[in-house]
Coordinates of C-alpha atoms in Angstrom, one line a residue:
M1 CA -13.0 54.8 7.7
A2 CA -10.7 57.7 8.4
A3 CA -9.8 59.8 5.4
S4 CA -6.2 60.0 4.5
K5 CA -4.4 63.3 4.3
K6 CA -2.0 64.8 1.7
T7 CA 0.5 67.5 2.1
G8 CA 0.5 70.4 -0.3
Y9 CA 2.1 73.8 -0.7
D10 CA -0.1 76.9 -0.3
P11 CA 1.4 79.8 -2.3
N12 CA -0.7 82.4 -0.5
T13 CA 0.5 81.6 3.0
M14 CA 3.8 80.2 1.8
Q15 CA 3.4 77.2 4.0
W16 CA 3.0 73.4 3.7
L17 CA -0.6 72.4 4.7
E18 CA -2.3 69.0 5.1
I19 CA -5.6 68.5 3.2
E20 CA -8.1 65.6 3.2
A21 CA -7.7 63.1 0.4
A22 CA -11.4 63.5 -0.4
E23 CA -10.9 67.2 -1.2
A24 CA -7.9 66.6 -3.4
R25 CA -8.5 66.2 -7.1
Q26 CA -7.8 62.6 -8.1
D27 CA -8.7 62.8 -11.8
P28 CA -7.7 65.4 -14.3
I29 CA -10.2 68.2 -14.8
S30 CA -12.1 68.6 -18.0
G31 CA -9.8 71.5 -19.0
E32 CA -6.7 69.4 -18.7
D33 CA -8.5 66.6 -20.6
E34 CA -9.3 69.0 -23.4
Y35 CA -5.7 70.3 -23.3
L36 CA -4.5 66.7 -23.7
Q37 CA -6.8 66.1 -26.7
N38 CA -5.4 69.3 -28.3
M39 CA -1.9 68.1 -27.7
V40 CA -2.6 64.7 -29.2
R41 CA -4.3 66.3 -32.2
Q42 CA -1.4 68.7 -32.7
M43 CA 1.1 65.8 -32.4
Q44 CA -0.8 63.8 -35.0
D45 CA -0.9 66.8 -37.4
K46 CA 2.9 67.3 -37.0
L47 CA 3.6 63.6 -37.7
A48 CA 1.4 63.7 -40.8
K49 CA 3.5 66.6 -42.2
I50 CA 6.8 64.8 -41.7
K51 CA 7.9 63.0 -44.9
P52 CA 9.4 59.6 -44.6
R53 CA 13.1 59.3 -45.4
G54 CA 12.5 57.3 -48.5
L55 CA 10.2 59.9 -50.0
A56 CA 12.4 62.7 -49.1
A57 CA 15.4 61.0 -50.7
A58 CA 13.5 60.2 -53.8
A59 CA 12.3 63.8 -54.2
Q60 CA 15.9 65.1 -54.3
P61 CA 17.7 65.2 -57.7
Q62 CA 20.2 62.4 -57.9
A63 CA 22.1 63.7 -61.0
R64 CA 25.1 66.0 -60.3
K65 CA 27.9 67.3 -62.4
P66 CA 31.3 65.9 -61.8
G67 CA 33.3 68.0 -59.4
S68 CA 30.3 70.0 -58.2
T69 CA 29.4 70.3 -54.5
S70 CA 26.0 70.7 -52.9
A71 CA 25.0 73.2 -50.3
A72 CA 24.7 70.5 -47.7
D73 CA 28.3 69.4 -48.3
A74 CA 29.8 72.9 -48.1
E75 CA 29.6 74.0 -44.4
S76 CA 30.2 77.5 -43.4
P77 CA 33.1 78.1 -41.0
K78 CA 30.9 80.3 -38.8
Q79 CA 28.2 77.6 -38.5
R80 CA 28.2 75.8 -35.2
S81 CA 26.5 72.6 -34.2
W82 CA 23.8 73.3 -31.7
C83 CA 23.4 70.8 -28.8
K84 CA 21.3 70.7 -25.7
P85 CA 22.7 70.6 -22.2
T86 CA 23.2 67.2 -20.6
H87 CA 20.5 67.8 -18.0
T88 CA 17.8 68.7 -20.6
S89 CA 15.6 65.8 -21.9
L90 CA 15.1 65.4 -25.6
I91 CA 11.4 65.8 -26.6
R92 CA 10.4 63.7 -29.5
S93 CA 7.7 64.5 -32.0
D94 CA 5.6 61.4 -31.1
E95 CA 5.7 61.8 -27.3
L96 CA 3.5 63.6 -24.8
V97 CA 5.7 65.2 -22.1
I98 CA 4.5 65.1 -18.5
V99 CA 6.3 66.8 -15.6
L100 CA 5.9 65.3 -12.1
K101 CA 6.6 67.6 -9.1
P102 CA 6.7 66.4 -5.5
R103 CA 4.1 68.0 -3.2
I104 CA 6.3 67.7 -0.2
T105 CA 9.8 68.9 0.6
M106 CA 12.1 66.1 -0.3
D107 CA 15.3 65.4 -2.3
L108 CA 14.4 63.1 -5.2
H109 CA 18.0 62.2 -5.8
A110 CA 18.5 61.0 -2.2
A111 CA 15.1 59.3 -1.9
F112 CA 15.2 57.3 -5.1
G113 CA 18.0 54.9 -5.9
P114 CA 19.2 53.8 -9.4
G115 CA 16.0 52.8 -11.3
G116 CA 13.8 53.7 -8.4
I117 CA 11.7 56.4 -10.2
G118 CA 11.2 54.2 -13.2
T119 CA 10.1 51.3 -11.1
A120 CA 7.6 53.5 -9.2
V121 CA 6.2 54.9 -12.5
Q122 CA 5.8 51.4 -13.9
R123 CA 4.0 50.3 -10.7
L124 CA 1.7 53.3 -11.0
T125 CA 0.7 52.8 -14.6
G126 CA 0.8 49.0 -14.5
S127 CA 3.1 48.8 -17.5
S128 CA 6.3 47.0 -18.2
A129 CA 9.7 48.2 -19.2
N130 CA 9.0 48.2 -22.9
A131 CA 5.6 49.9 -22.7
G132 CA 6.7 53.2 -24.3
I133 CA 7.3 55.2 -21.1
F134 CA 10.5 57.2 -20.9
V135 CA 11.5 58.5 -17.5
W136 CA 14.1 61.3 -17.2
P137 CA 14.8 62.5 -13.6
V138 CA 16.1 66.1 -13.6
W139 CA 18.0 66.2 -10.2
D140 CA 19.0 69.9 -10.3
Q141 CA 15.4 71.0 -10.7
N142 CA 14.0 68.2 -8.4
I143 CA 11.4 67.1 -11.0
V144 CA 10.7 64.0 -13.1
V145 CA 10.1 64.4 -16.9
L146 CA 8.1 61.6 -18.5
G147 CA 7.5 60.9 -22.2
V148 CA 4.5 58.7 -23.2
K149 CA 3.1 57.8 -26.6
T150 CA -0.5 57.0 -25.7
K151 CA -3.3 59.0 -24.2
I152 CA -4.2 56.3 -21.8
L153 CA -0.8 56.4 -20.1
A154 CA -0.9 60.2 -20.0
L155 CA -4.3 60.2 -18.2
K156 CA -2.8 58.0 -15.4
L157 CA 0.0 60.5 -14.8
I158 CA -1.8 63.8 -15.0
G159 CA -3.2 65.3 -11.7
D160 CA -2.6 64.1 -8.2
V161 CA -0.6 60.8 -8.3
T162 CA 1.2 58.8 -5.7
L163 CA 4.6 57.1 -6.2
T164 CA 5.7 54.3 -3.8
I165 CA 9.2 54.5 -2.3
G166 CA 9.7 51.3 -0.3
D167 CA 6.9 51.4 2.3
R168 CA 6.4 55.2 1.8
Q169 CA 3.7 56.9 -0.3
V170 CA 4.9 60.2 -1.8
P171 CA 2.3 62.6 -3.4
F172 CA 3.2 64.1 -6.8
Q173 CA 1.5 66.6 -9.1
G174 CA 1.5 65.8 -12.8
H175 CA 1.3 68.5 -15.4
L176 CA 1.2 68.2 -19.2
K177 CA 4.0 70.1 -20.8
S178 CA 3.2 72.1 -23.9
A179 CA 4.9 71.2 -27.2
R180 CA 7.4 73.3 -29.1
E181 CA 4.6 74.8 -31.3
T182 CA 3.0 76.6 -28.4
C183 CA 3.7 79.7 -26.3
K184 CA 2.4 81.1 -23.0
G185 CA 1.2 84.5 -21.9
V186 CA -0.1 86.0 -18.7
V187 CA -3.3 88.1 -18.3
T188 CA -5.0 89.9 -15.4
I189 CA -8.4 88.7 -14.4
T190 CA -10.8 89.1 -11.4
E191 CA -10.4 87.1 -8.2
N192 CA -13.7 85.2 -8.4
E193 CA -12.7 83.5 -11.7
T194 CA -11.7 79.9 -12.0
S195 CA -9.9 77.9 -14.7
Q196 CA -13.2 76.4 -15.9
S197 CA -15.0 79.8 -16.2
L198 CA -12.1 81.4 -18.0
R199 CA -12.3 78.8 -20.8
H200 CA -15.5 80.4 -22.1
K201 CA -14.6 84.1 -21.3
L202 CA -11.1 84.3 -23.0
E203 CA -11.0 84.5 -26.8
W204 CA -8.2 85.0 -29.3
I205 CA -9.6 86.0 -32.7
E206 CA -6.4 85.5 -34.8
G207 CA -5.6 82.1 -33.3
K208 CA -6.5 79.3 -30.9
I209 CA -6.3 79.1 -27.1
L210 CA -5.3 75.6 -26.0
Y211 CA -5.4 75.9 -22.2
V212 CA -6.1 78.4 -19.5
R213 CA -4.9 78.0 -15.9
K214 CA -5.5 80.4 -13.0
L215 CA -2.7 80.7 -10.5
G216 CA -4.2 80.0 -7.1
T217 CA -6.4 82.8 -5.7
S218 CA -4.5 85.6 -7.5
K219 CA -5.6 87.8 -10.3
V220 CA -3.3 86.2 -12.8
A221 CA -4.0 83.5 -15.4
V222 CA -1.6 81.7 -17.7
V223 CA -2.9 81.2 -21.2
T224 CA -1.3 78.7 -23.6
F225 CA -1.6 79.7 -27.3
K226 CA -1.2 77.6 -30.4
G227 CA 1.9 78.8 -32.3
R228 CA 5.1 80.5 -31.3
R229 CA 3.8 84.1 -31.4
V230 CA 2.4 85.6 -28.2
P231 CA -0.4 88.0 -29.1
R232 CA -0.4 91.5 -27.8
Y233 CA -4.1 91.5 -26.9
I234 CA -6.9 89.0 -26.3
H235 CA -10.6 89.3 -25.5
Y236 CA -11.7 88.9 -21.8
C237 CA -15.5 89.2 -21.6
S238 CA -15.4 91.0 -25.0
E239 CA -12.8 93.4 -23.6
N240 CA -9.3 93.8 -24.9
V241 CA -6.7 93.0 -22.3
P242 CA -2.9 93.1 -22.8
V243 CA -0.9 89.9 -22.7
R244 CA 2.4 89.8 -20.8
Y245 CA 5.2 87.3 -21.5
Y246 CA 5.2 84.3 -19.3
K247 CA 8.4 83.8 -17.2
K248 CA 9.3 80.4 -15.8
T249 CA 9.4 80.1 -12.1
V250 CA 12.7 79.3 -10.3
P251 CA 12.9 75.8 -8.8
A252 CA 12.6 75.6 -5.1
C253 CA 15.1 74.1 -2.7
C254 CA 14.5 70.5 -2.0
R255 CA 15.5 70.9 1.7
C256 CA 13.8 74.1 2.9
G257 CA 11.2 74.7 0.2
R258 CA 12.6 78.2 -0.7
W259 CA 13.5 79.3 -4.2
A260 CA 17.1 78.8 -5.3
T261 CA 19.1 78.6 -8.5
D262 CA 22.6 77.4 -9.4
R263 CA 24.0 80.8 -8.3
M264 CA 21.6 81.3 -5.4
R265 CA 21.7 78.1 -3.4
A266 CA 19.8 77.8 -0.2
Q267 CA 22.1 77.4 2.7
T268 CA 20.8 75.7 5.9
R269 CA 22.0 76.9 9.3
T270 CA 21.1 76.1 12.8
I271 CA 21.0 79.1 15.1
G272 CA 19.8 78.5 18.7
G273 CA 18.4 75.1 17.9
A274 CA 16.0 76.5 15.3
F275 CA 16.2 75.5 11.6
T276 CA 16.6 78.5 9.3
A277 CA 17.6 79.1 5.7
A278 CA 19.9 81.9 4.4
R279 CA 19.9 82.8 0.7
R280 CA 23.0 83.9 -1.1
W281 CA 22.3 87.2 -2.6
T282 CA 25.7 88.2 -3.9
S283 CA 28.5 86.5 -5.7
P284 CA 32.3 87.2 -5.4
R285 CA 32.2 89.3 -8.7
T286 CA 29.1 91.4 -7.8
A287 CA 29.8 92.0 -4.1
P288 CA 30.7 95.6 -3.1
R289 CA 34.3 96.4 -2.4
S290 CA 34.5 97.1 1.3
T291 CA 36.9 96.2 4.0
N292 CA 34.2 95.3 6.4
I293 CA 32.3 92.9 4.1
N294 CA 34.0 89.8 2.8
P295 CA 33.1 89.3 -1.0
G296 CA 31.0 86.2 -1.4
T297 CA 29.5 86.3 2.1
S298 CA 25.7 86.3 2.2
Y299 CA 24.0 89.4 3.6
A300 CA 21.1 87.2 4.7
A301 CA 23.5 85.0 6.6
K302 CA 24.9 88.0 8.4
T303 CA 21.5 89.2 9.5
L304 CA 20.7 85.7 10.8
S305 CA 23.9 85.4 12.8
P306 CA 23.5 85.7 16.6
A307 CA 24.6 89.0 18.2
P308 CA 27.9 88.8 20.0
Q309 CA 27.8 88.4 23.8

């Protein structure tokens, strides 16, 4: 029986490679399983601290003098109501958040129709529409955010998963998203370390380390801490190492695989029959004032243009 192949992105060579399905990880590793247990335990502790509405209302004094106003009724004119952007999903206290990222270059908005991603997730988990799974596709970042309430459903979505689009099998990678009561930092390690070996070599005396993930074959590891304060130092093999702040990566373009943002959109061009991508480095406001350069024109696009005959 021939082994099936899966396509994955190699950050070292910056290319899309095909690997055997037998070599790909099908089940979550023990580190991710332990991280999931910590998130479930932290979610249960948070729900236990929340008082029901009936008890909270009974604890407040009901008697009030005539004509008096409480602090809740008097709103400051400088106070503004905070709201999230429309493309950001609302994370509840009783949900485990999982992010699905495609392992191939594709546009999720074009591939899935209305309700297509939810149907594919239900088919993968074997659940119905009212099983407690909330699917939130984020089109601008080309990812899928899932909210589940049970550990059994979370285990089915973490790791290498496959969603069905018609008669096509699309590979995805599922990651457990940290809760609001966690923070991330970056430390420098040796090249021969792995995520499993770092679990027993990293230690934070003043707090708890929830999860450690090494970034490919680099000398960098991302450490997830419990709480909202990133420590300055942690112990790596009993040695104090500084902790740097973790910066989120920029989402890649769904067409060419290169990084792009709302201001730097990847533009596709065909020059001499070859498919290339030009990135927009300047904006009309930040472009230099010159008569030879049109503001808003990409320098990369100029370098990729064919020479005049």
